[in-house]
Amino acid sequence: MESNAPTTTSNPAPAVDAPDNANAECVGPSSEKAGKSSACAGCPNQQACSSGAFNSPEAKAKAQEEAERLQSSFHNVSHTILVLSGKGGVGKSTVAAQLAHTLASEGYAVGLLDVDLCGPSAPRMVLGDHHRTAQITQSASGGWIPVYNPDHPNLACMSISFLLQDHDSAVVWRGPRKNGLIQQFLTQVDWTGETDGLDYLIVDTPPGTSDEHISTVQYLQKAGPSTISGAILVTTPEEVSMADVRKELNFCQKTNVPILGVVENMGQYITTLPKLRFLSPDGKTDCTDDILKQLQESCPQILSTLVTATIYPPTGGGPKAMAEQYQVPYWGVLPMDPDLLQACESGKAFVEACPDSMAAKALQCFCKNITTKLPVEEIE
Ligand code: ADP
């Protein structure tokens, strides 16, 4: 299996972790600039860092131990892909879940790790109603066994919602506790399953560049610089969403996470006339049946013609121009499609439910980009 997963031999000694309350642009306690960089100004750890307290042999041994634990968790994961968005509601979880479904329906072994601790959507989108009763179990080695899709044993999901007794309860945690859980998710999930490891682990992150992102990226990179194969950025085409995606692009560049592609979601609505509702001019009466009947009689071919509307008019050149500006690949539009929403609600693979739709073709194309850029050994 061609793998980007970390090896235990080639990585340099891991850096000591930034403390949880460090400034966002922390240079790392083991850096020569620790305590002296401009990013250290105002950090509560500045004094301790410049004294070398975080760089003690004990701290280094702890970092080494953590790195080894991560390396062993990821040794059977070929590629780890982060799915990021600047804002909530732009379709990040939809893209993450449907990429996982599409890759799984092509035969790859796929895991979806949901680190959106406060708004976990992945379990419903991957497992449908099964997510309500699904429970994680422990493997012989004490790791968590993720929950597998009932129709696709090569598609697994792990989320905080499996650990909550009440799926509707809110997670109200401060940074250090969230960081601790993310660390557990990254080191304790046993992805071995029936497939002997994963071809692709897709990580659904919360929107923005929050603690969870910084923790996820930092922990994964502790296992080795190539542990994160890349990130997919999801945005809607208007400036309000793109402004925050630029921050994600900068975050990825600063943290050396390669950007695989930018997905423009919901820019276009594509459907056929029979799926629309027609209203009277005052908006009060539904005249769909009458209009469809008239169309059926006078020009039936129009009923199968695709019709489109622009829901979010792109600002400036839209996500395509943004991707060009940052010199990262633009993957294209994932159209808004009510059937796609339905597939997500029921935890189904949209490419199997509506294989001829434009949105299914877009998803297949995105997956082709993934499998071309991040190949794994031939699957049967
Ligand atoms: P985020 O993870 O960015 O917060 P979600 O993926 O949860 O956003 O999407 C928000 C809602 O929009 C969900 O109900 C989802 O099914 C729907 N949605 C997202 N993308 C599409 C799309 N292309 N077509 C139809 N519905 C979509």
XYZ file of C-alpha atoms in Angstrom, residues 165-336:
172
model
C -25.479 9.461 26.534
C -27.976 11.939 25.130
C -27.252 12.707 21.470
C -28.951 16.091 21.793
C -26.926 17.286 24.751
C -24.525 20.156 24.192
C -20.787 19.874 24.625
C -19.789 22.896 26.681
C -16.067 22.507 27.106
C -13.153 24.841 27.356
C -10.028 24.550 25.188
C -7.833 22.181 27.245
C -10.578 19.590 27.602
C -11.411 19.765 23.921
C -7.723 19.388 23.106
C -7.542 16.329 25.358
C -10.459 14.695 23.578
C -9.019 15.413 20.142
C -5.777 13.848 21.265
C -7.719 10.765 22.393
C -9.588 10.631 19.079
C -6.322 10.739 17.204
C -4.531 8.142 19.294
C -7.202 5.741 20.535
C -9.438 4.957 17.579
C -8.670 1.562 16.140
C -9.242 1.949 12.400
C -8.005 -1.571 11.641
C -11.538 -2.949 11.226
C -12.319 -5.620 8.674
C -10.381 -3.734 6.021
C -6.979 -3.919 7.646
C -6.627 -0.162 7.944
C -7.837 2.813 5.960
C -7.031 4.114 2.528
C -8.460 7.513 3.433
C -9.224 9.098 6.785
C -11.336 12.202 6.296
C -11.370 14.609 9.227
C -14.422 16.866 9.536
C -13.296 19.921 11.493
C -15.371 22.715 13.040
C -15.733 25.939 11.032
C -13.063 28.610 11.399
C -9.556 28.324 12.755
C -10.309 27.417 16.341
C -8.590 25.443 19.092
C -9.771 22.212 17.491
C -7.921 22.980 14.231
C -4.746 24.007 15.893
C -4.841 20.904 18.134
C -5.671 18.543 15.277
C -2.927 19.863 13.029
C -0.354 20.054 15.823
C -1.030 16.527 17.062
C -1.027 14.995 13.612
C 2.170 16.743 12.651
C 3.792 15.397 15.806
C 3.585 11.968 14.214
C 5.557 13.279 11.254
C 5.404 16.172 8.789
C 3.599 14.113 6.138
C 0.853 12.712 8.370
C -1.653 15.204 6.967
C -1.880 14.487 3.256
C -3.806 17.662 2.569
C -6.843 19.819 3.168
C -10.003 20.452 1.170
C -11.551 23.881 1.641
C -15.294 24.294 1.253
C -16.915 27.658 0.649
C -20.049 29.195 -0.757
C -19.305 31.806 -3.432
C -20.114 35.025 -1.581
C -17.532 37.236 0.090
C -18.908 36.663 3.598
C -17.862 33.015 3.360
C -14.747 33.542 1.265
C -13.289 36.139 3.647
C -13.103 33.442 6.306
C -11.803 30.851 3.872
C -8.837 33.122 3.141
C -7.987 32.803 6.833
C -8.094 29.014 6.416
C -5.824 29.273 3.389
C -3.377 31.324 5.420
C -3.703 28.874 8.328
C -2.837 25.966 6.035
C 0.095 27.809 4.546
C 1.450 28.733 7.988
C 1.067 25.220 9.331
C 2.436 23.574 6.142
C -0.774 21.710 5.370
C -0.953 21.176 1.582
C -4.206 22.338 0.013
C -5.703 19.685 -2.232
C -8.521 21.828 -3.571
C -11.237 24.415 -3.076
C -14.855 23.261 -3.446
C -17.474 25.870 -4.329
C -20.651 24.594 -2.727
C -24.247 25.546 -3.459
C -23.363 28.270 -5.960
C -25.847 26.850 -8.389
C -29.212 25.227 -7.976
C -29.908 22.690 -10.699
C -33.173 20.841 -11.051
C -35.977 19.954 -13.474
C -39.301 21.782 -13.680
C -41.391 18.975 -12.108
C -39.352 19.411 -8.920
C -40.270 23.111 -8.620
C -43.436 24.523 -7.081
C -45.263 27.192 -9.120
C -47.142 29.914 -7.244
C -49.742 32.463 -8.299
C -48.421 36.062 -8.695
C -49.526 36.960 -5.153
C -47.679 33.903 -3.835
C -50.774 32.559 -2.108
C -51.898 29.732 -4.384
C -49.928 26.698 -5.456
C -50.642 26.228 -9.171
C -47.969 23.579 -9.815
C -50.381 20.883 -11.005
C -52.046 23.221 -13.548
C -48.778 24.498 -14.947
C -47.177 21.073 -15.216
C -50.286 19.782 -16.960
C -50.166 22.627 -19.477
C -46.469 22.042 -20.094
C -47.035 18.320 -20.481
C -49.649 19.017 -23.158
C -47.878 21.805 -25.020
C -44.135 21.061 -24.778
C -43.417 17.849 -22.807
C -39.700 17.892 -23.657
C -39.252 20.931 -21.429
C -40.089 18.821 -18.387
C -36.818 16.937 -18.615
C -34.688 19.996 -19.352
C -32.393 21.025 -16.526
C -33.092 24.460 -15.095
C -30.625 26.373 -12.956
C -30.591 29.366 -10.644
C -27.703 31.131 -8.942
C -28.371 31.085 -5.217
C -25.272 32.860 -3.959
C -24.017 35.229 -6.649
C -20.200 35.071 -6.508
C -18.436 38.174 -5.282
C -15.582 39.315 -7.519
C -14.295 36.282 -9.341
C -15.715 33.995 -6.629
C -13.882 30.967 -5.209
C -12.201 30.264 -8.557
C -10.406 33.618 -8.561
C -9.580 33.187 -4.873
C -7.986 29.800 -5.584
C -5.980 31.307 -8.451
C -4.818 34.131 -6.219
C -3.541 31.617 -3.641
C -2.242 29.292 -6.365
C -4.216 26.318 -5.085
C -6.374 23.938 -7.169
C -9.997 24.935 -7.753
C -12.111 21.779 -7.927
C -15.358 23.345 -9.161
C -18.974 23.657 -8.125
C -21.001 21.213 -6.080
C -24.524 22.297 -7.026
C -27.284 22.660 -4.497
